[in-house]
Amino acid sequence: MILKGLTWLILLQLLGSVINLLLLPALPGPIIGMVLLFVALLVRRSIPESLEKTTALLLQYLPLLLIVPAAGIITSSDALLADLPAIAVGLVLSLVITVPFCGWLMQVLIRRMERKQEDQA
Amino acid sequence: MSTFDLATVWRLTLEHPLFSAGLTLVAFQLALALYRRSGWLVLQPVMIGMLLVVSVLYLSGLDYQTYREGASMIAILVGPATVALAIPLYRHLRRIRQLFWPIVITLCVGGVLCVGLTLLISGFMGADMAVLMSLAPKAATMPIAMLAAEQIGGVASLAAVFVMLTGVIGTALGPLMLGWAGVNHPAARGLSYGINAHAIGTARALEEGDECGAFAALGMSLLGILIALFLPLTLG
């Protein structure tokens, strides 16, 4: 079951990578594969059991898979340290603004939609 | 009878391809145990696991290229896992339809503000171009951010570190900031957590409640797709 789901995921990634090389150099292959899978699910209107199981397993261990590329920081620690103040201020300041802003905007929009629906009812 | 020379044994162990794979597995399980025992959101398994691997590489003198080749049997699954992100997104389809326009507007405005502000502030303070391009996708989940960063001329591993920092800082500041802004609708709080602090924010949102958690997962996956689709096209 898990092997079947994994086969689908790998074939979709392969298809995405070929599309990336031939038609869409701006988008990474796995991302194109993800969009293809999403469209396929929309058409099929349900998630196959094999894919469901494989996905649960893969996403559970996603942190493990990401440790390998993340450890590459050892090769670019100079860049990180050189720009540390700019990075730290940029990260913190943008979060201080966007966290409350996104919540506030969403809340205003939801309340407006609910009021409209009440008016119609 | 041959005599065992400790130095030779150590060198052979280090050079074996399985050393890298084993090191990654052990580091991950130690990090996971620490995360579960402590219950601290700050101790993200990727971050702690990465620090453990980096320390061992640093102490043993093994270079990253050799480590990466040995551990490629683990890293190769990142691609299929990225494709699999379509599954949780599809599960939230009904909720997306219910609040379609509020979600779309908040995602687009919030996403542009999030990327724009970071680039503007860090760029103004003189950050290097490669660093800026690694900062741009920081709000996406890690596999997407790493792919997008490489696509626009950034460094994948730097992007991974920025994604972790964003998630940790955003989750730490989130409850306080949302309280100040008077945001108490669970869907609005959740979406903000998801947009700004991806998976770590989603874990925090789940603690606040089911609806909050669902919207955080939604914000995280949709913003990830937006960043994956539009960042390479606009900055690439």
Coordinates of C-alpha atoms in Angstrom, one line a residue:
Chain A
M1 CA 0.0 0.0 0.0
I2 CA 2.7 2.4 1.1
L3 CA 4.8 1.4 -1.9
K4 CA 1.9 2.1 -4.3
G5 CA 1.4 5.6 -2.8
L6 CA 5.1 6.3 -2.9
T7 CA 5.2 5.2 -6.6
W8 CA 2.5 7.8 -7.5
L9 CA 4.4 10.6 -5.6
I10 CA 7.7 9.8 -7.3
L11 CA 6.0 9.5 -10.8
L12 CA 4.3 12.9 -10.2
Q13 CA 7.6 14.5 -9.1
L14 CA 9.3 13.0 -12.1
L15 CA 6.6 14.5 -14.4
G16 CA 6.9 17.8 -12.6
S17 CA 10.7 17.8 -13.0
V18 CA 10.4 17.1 -16.8
I19 CA 7.8 19.9 -17.1
N20 CA 10.3 22.1 -15.2
L21 CA 13.1 21.3 -17.6
L22 CA 11.1 21.7 -20.8
L23 CA 8.4 24.3 -20.1
L24 CA 8.5 26.0 -16.7
P25 CA 12.1 26.7 -15.6
A26 CA 10.8 29.2 -12.9
L27 CA 9.0 26.5 -10.8
P28 CA 10.7 23.6 -9.0
G29 CA 9.7 20.1 -10.2
P30 CA 8.3 18.9 -6.8
I31 CA 6.0 22.0 -6.6
I32 CA 4.7 21.3 -10.1
G33 CA 4.1 17.7 -9.0
M34 CA 2.2 19.0 -5.9
V35 CA -0.1 21.2 -8.1
L36 CA -0.7 18.2 -10.5
L37 CA -1.6 16.0 -7.5
F38 CA -4.0 18.7 -6.2
V39 CA -5.7 19.0 -9.6
A40 CA -5.9 15.2 -9.8
L41 CA -7.6 15.0 -6.4
L42 CA -10.1 17.8 -7.5
V43 CA -11.0 15.7 -10.5
R44 CA -11.2 12.4 -8.6
R45 CA -13.1 14.0 -5.6
S46 CA -11.4 11.7 -3.0
I47 CA -8.0 10.7 -1.6
P48 CA -6.9 7.1 -2.5
E49 CA -6.1 5.1 0.6
S50 CA -2.6 4.2 -0.5
L51 CA -1.7 7.9 -1.0
E52 CA -3.3 8.8 2.4
K53 CA -1.1 6.2 4.2
T54 CA 2.1 7.1 2.4
T55 CA 1.5 10.9 3.0
A56 CA 0.9 10.4 6.7
L57 CA 4.2 8.5 7.0
L58 CA 6.2 10.9 4.9
L59 CA 4.9 14.1 6.6
Q60 CA 5.4 12.6 10.0
Y61 CA 9.1 12.2 9.2
L62 CA 9.4 15.4 7.3
P63 CA 11.7 16.9 10.0
L64 CA 14.1 14.0 9.6
L65 CA 14.3 14.4 5.8
L66 CA 14.9 18.1 6.2
I67 CA 17.9 17.8 8.6
V68 CA 20.2 16.8 5.7
P69 CA 19.7 19.9 3.6
A70 CA 19.5 22.1 6.7
A71 CA 22.9 21.0 7.9
G72 CA 24.3 22.6 4.7
I73 CA 24.3 25.8 6.9
I74 CA 27.8 24.7 7.8
T75 CA 28.9 25.8 4.4
S76 CA 27.3 29.2 4.5
S77 CA 27.8 30.3 8.1
D78 CA 30.0 33.2 7.0
A79 CA 27.1 34.8 5.1
L80 CA 24.8 34.3 8.1
L81 CA 27.2 35.9 10.6
A82 CA 28.1 38.7 8.2
D83 CA 24.5 39.9 7.9
L84 CA 23.3 38.9 11.3
P85 CA 21.9 42.4 12.5
A86 CA 20.1 43.0 9.2
I87 CA 18.6 39.5 9.3
A88 CA 17.5 39.7 12.9
V89 CA 15.9 43.1 12.6
G90 CA 14.2 42.2 9.3
L91 CA 12.8 38.9 10.7
V92 CA 11.5 40.3 14.0
L93 CA 10.2 43.7 12.8
S94 CA 8.3 42.2 9.9
L95 CA 6.7 39.7 12.2
V96 CA 5.7 42.4 14.7
I97 CA 3.8 44.1 11.9
T98 CA 2.3 41.2 9.9
V99 CA 1.1 38.9 12.7
P100 CA -1.4 41.4 14.2
F101 CA -2.2 42.8 10.7
C102 CA -3.2 39.4 9.1
G103 CA -5.4 38.5 12.1
W104 CA -7.0 41.9 12.1
L105 CA -7.7 41.9 8.4
M106 CA -9.2 38.4 8.4
Q107 CA -11.4 39.3 11.4
V108 CA -12.7 42.4 9.7
L109 CA -13.4 40.5 6.4
I110 CA -15.2 37.6 8.2
R111 CA -17.4 40.0 10.2
R112 CA -18.3 41.9 7.0
M113 CA -19.3 38.7 5.3
E114 CA -21.3 37.5 8.2
R115 CA -23.2 40.8 8.3
K116 CA -24.0 40.6 4.6
Q117 CA -25.3 37.1 5.0
E118 CA -27.5 38.2 7.9
D119 CA -28.9 41.1 5.8
Q120 CA -29.8 38.7 3.0
A121 CA -31.5 36.3 5.4
Chain B
M1 CA 46.8 -11.7 13.3
S2 CA 46.2 -8.1 12.5
T3 CA 46.2 -5.5 15.3
F4 CA 43.4 -3.0 15.5
D5 CA 44.6 0.5 15.2
L6 CA 41.9 2.7 16.8
A7 CA 42.7 5.6 14.4
T8 CA 42.2 3.3 11.4
V9 CA 38.9 2.0 12.7
W10 CA 37.7 5.5 13.4
R11 CA 38.6 6.7 9.9
L12 CA 37.0 3.7 8.2
T13 CA 33.8 4.2 10.2
L14 CA 33.7 7.9 9.3
E15 CA 34.2 7.3 5.6
H16 CA 31.6 4.6 5.4
P17 CA 28.4 6.0 3.6
L18 CA 26.2 4.6 6.3
F19 CA 27.9 6.8 8.9
S20 CA 26.0 9.9 7.5
A21 CA 22.7 8.1 7.3
G22 CA 23.1 6.7 10.8
L23 CA 24.2 10.1 12.2
T24 CA 21.1 11.7 10.8
L25 CA 18.8 9.1 12.2
V26 CA 20.3 9.2 15.7
A27 CA 20.3 13.1 15.7
F28 CA 16.7 13.2 14.7
Q29 CA 15.5 10.7 17.3
L30 CA 17.5 12.5 20.1
A31 CA 16.0 15.9 18.9
L32 CA 12.5 14.4 18.8
A33 CA 12.9 12.9 22.3
L34 CA 14.1 16.2 23.7
Y35 CA 11.2 18.1 22.0
R36 CA 8.5 15.7 23.4
R37 CA 10.0 15.5 26.9
S38 CA 10.4 19.3 27.3
G39 CA 7.2 20.3 25.4
W40 CA 9.0 23.5 24.3
L41 CA 7.9 24.7 20.8
V42 CA 11.3 26.5 20.6
L43 CA 13.2 23.1 20.4
Q44 CA 12.1 22.3 16.9
P45 CA 13.4 18.8 15.9
V46 CA 14.8 20.1 12.6
M47 CA 16.8 22.8 14.4
I48 CA 18.1 20.6 17.2
G49 CA 18.8 17.7 14.8
M50 CA 20.6 20.0 12.4
L51 CA 22.7 21.5 15.3
L52 CA 23.7 17.9 16.4
V53 CA 24.7 16.9 12.9
V54 CA 26.7 20.2 12.4
S55 CA 28.5 19.7 15.7
V56 CA 29.5 16.1 14.8
L57 CA 30.6 17.2 11.3
Y58 CA 32.6 20.1 12.9
L59 CA 34.2 17.9 15.6
S60 CA 35.0 14.9 13.3
G61 CA 36.2 17.0 10.4
L62 CA 33.9 15.2 7.9
D63 CA 33.1 17.7 5.1
Y64 CA 29.5 18.5 4.2
Q65 CA 29.7 17.2 0.7
T66 CA 30.7 13.7 1.9
Y67 CA 27.9 13.8 4.6
R68 CA 25.3 14.8 2.0
E69 CA 26.3 12.0 -0.4
G70 CA 26.0 9.5 2.4
A71 CA 22.7 10.8 3.7
S72 CA 21.2 11.1 0.2
M73 CA 19.1 8.0 0.8
I74 CA 17.2 10.0 3.4
A75 CA 17.2 13.4 1.6
I76 CA 15.9 12.0 -1.6
L77 CA 12.4 11.6 0.0
V78 CA 12.0 15.4 0.4
G79 CA 10.7 15.6 -3.2
P80 CA 7.9 13.1 -2.8
A81 CA 7.0 14.6 0.6
T82 CA 6.7 18.0 -1.1
V83 CA 4.3 16.5 -3.7
A84 CA 2.4 14.9 -0.8
L85 CA 1.6 18.4 0.7
A86 CA -1.3 18.5 -1.8
I87 CA -3.2 15.9 0.4
P88 CA -3.7 18.1 3.5
L89 CA -4.5 21.0 1.3
Y90 CA -7.3 19.0 -0.4
R91 CA -8.7 18.0 3.0
H92 CA -9.3 21.7 3.8
L93 CA -11.2 22.3 0.6
R94 CA -14.7 22.7 2.2
R95 CA -13.4 25.3 4.7
I96 CA -11.7 27.2 1.9
R97 CA -15.0 27.4 0.0
Q98 CA -16.9 28.7 3.0
L99 CA -14.7 31.7 3.6
F100 CA -13.2 32.0 0.2
W101 CA -12.8 35.8 -0.2
P102 CA -11.7 36.7 3.3
I103 CA -9.0 34.0 3.0
V104 CA -7.8 35.0 -0.5
I105 CA -7.6 38.7 0.4
T106 CA -5.8 38.1 3.7
L107 CA -3.4 35.7 2.1
C108 CA -2.5 38.0 -0.8
V109 CA -2.2 41.2 1.2
G110 CA -0.5 39.4 4.2
G111 CA 1.8 37.4 2.0
V112 CA 3.0 40.4 -0.1
L113 CA 3.4 42.5 3.1
C114 CA 5.3 39.6 4.8
V115 CA 7.8 39.2 1.9
G116 CA 8.0 42.9 1.1
L117 CA 8.7 44.2 4.6
T118 CA 11.4 41.6 5.3
L119 CA 13.2 42.4 2.0
L120 CA 12.8 46.2 2.6
I121 CA 14.1 46.2 6.2
S122 CA 16.9 43.7 5.7
G123 CA 17.9 45.2 2.3
F124 CA 17.9 48.7 3.9
M125 CA 20.2 47.4 6.6
G126 CA 22.6 46.2 3.9
A127 CA 22.1 42.4 3.7
D128 CA 23.7 40.6 0.9
M129 CA 21.6 39.7 -2.2
A130 CA 21.9 35.9 -1.7
V131 CA 20.8 36.4 2.0
L132 CA 17.8 38.5 0.8
M133 CA 16.8 35.9 -1.7
S134 CA 17.0 33.2 1.1
L135 CA 14.9 35.4 3.4
A136 CA 12.1 36.1 0.8
P137 CA 10.4 32.6 1.1
K138 CA 10.8 32.4 4.9
A139 CA 7.0 32.3 5.5
A140 CA 6.6 29.1 3.5
T141 CA 7.0 25.6 4.9
M142 CA 10.6 24.4 4.8
P143 CA 10.7 22.1 1.7
I144 CA 8.9 24.8 -0.4
A145 CA 11.1 27.6 1.0
M146 CA 14.3 25.7 0.2
L147 CA 13.3 25.0 -3.3
A148 CA 12.0 28.5 -3.9
A149 CA 15.2 30.1 -2.4
E150 CA 17.4 28.1 -4.8
Q151 CA 15.2 29.0 -7.7
I152 CA 15.6 32.8 -7.1
G153 CA 19.3 32.7 -6.3
G154 CA 19.3 32.2 -2.6
V155 CA 20.9 29.4 -0.5
A156 CA 18.7 26.5 0.5
S157 CA 20.3 25.8 3.9
L158 CA 20.1 29.6 4.8
A159 CA 16.4 29.6 3.9
A160 CA 15.9 26.5 6.1
V161 CA 17.4 28.4 9.1
F162 CA 15.3 31.5 8.4
V163 CA 12.1 29.4 8.1
M164 CA 12.9 27.9 11.6
L165 CA 13.7 31.3 13.1
T166 CA 10.5 32.8 11.7
G167 CA 8.4 30.0 13.0
V168 CA 9.9 30.1 16.5
I169 CA 9.8 34.0 16.8
G170 CA 6.4 34.3 15.2
T171 CA 4.9 31.7 17.6
A172 CA 6.5 33.3 20.6
L173 CA 5.3 36.8 19.7
G174 CA 1.9 35.7 18.2
P175 CA -0.4 35.4 21.2
L176 CA 0.8 38.8 22.6
M177 CA 0.5 40.6 19.3
L178 CA -2.9 39.2 18.4
G179 CA -4.1 40.2 21.8
W180 CA -3.0 43.8 21.4
A181 CA -4.7 44.0 18.0
G182 CA -8.0 42.7 19.6
V183 CA -8.1 39.7 17.3
N184 CA -10.3 37.0 19.0
H185 CA -12.0 35.2 16.1
P186 CA -10.4 31.7 16.1
A187 CA -10.4 31.6 12.2
A188 CA -8.6 35.0 12.1
R189 CA -6.0 34.0 14.8
G190 CA -5.4 30.7 13.1
L191 CA -4.9 32.1 9.6
S192 CA -2.4 34.6 11.0
Y193 CA -0.5 31.9 12.8
G194 CA -0.4 29.8 9.6
I195 CA 0.7 32.7 7.4
N196 CA 3.4 34.0 9.7
A197 CA 4.7 31.0 11.5
H198 CA 3.8 28.0 9.3
A199 CA 4.1 24.5 11.0
I200 CA 5.3 25.8 14.4
G201 CA 2.4 28.4 14.5
T202 CA 0.0 25.6 13.5
A203 CA 1.1 23.5 16.4
R204 CA 0.4 26.5 18.7
A205 CA -3.0 27.2 17.0
L206 CA -4.1 23.6 17.6
E207 CA -3.5 24.2 21.3
E208 CA -6.0 27.2 21.1
G209 CA -8.7 25.0 19.4
D210 CA -9.7 22.9 16.5
E211 CA -11.0 25.8 14.2
C212 CA -7.9 27.9 15.0
G213 CA -5.7 24.9 14.1
A214 CA -7.6 24.1 10.8
F215 CA -7.2 27.7 9.6
A216 CA -3.5 27.8 10.6
A217 CA -2.9 24.6 8.5
L218 CA -4.9 26.2 5.7
G219 CA -3.0 29.5 5.8
M220 CA 0.3 27.6 5.9
S221 CA -0.4 25.4 2.9
L222 CA -2.0 28.1 0.8
L223 CA 0.7 30.6 1.4
G224 CA 3.3 27.9 0.7
I225 CA 1.7 27.4 -2.7
L226 CA 1.5 31.2 -3.4
I227 CA 5.2 31.6 -2.5
A228 CA 6.2 28.6 -4.6
L229 CA 4.2 29.8 -7.6
F230 CA 4.7 33.6 -7.5
L231 CA 8.1 34.2 -5.9
P232 CA 10.2 32.6 -8.7
L233 CA 8.0 34.4 -11.2
T234 CA 8.4 37.8 -9.7
L235 CA 11.9 37.7 -8.3
G236 CA 13.4 35.0 -10.5

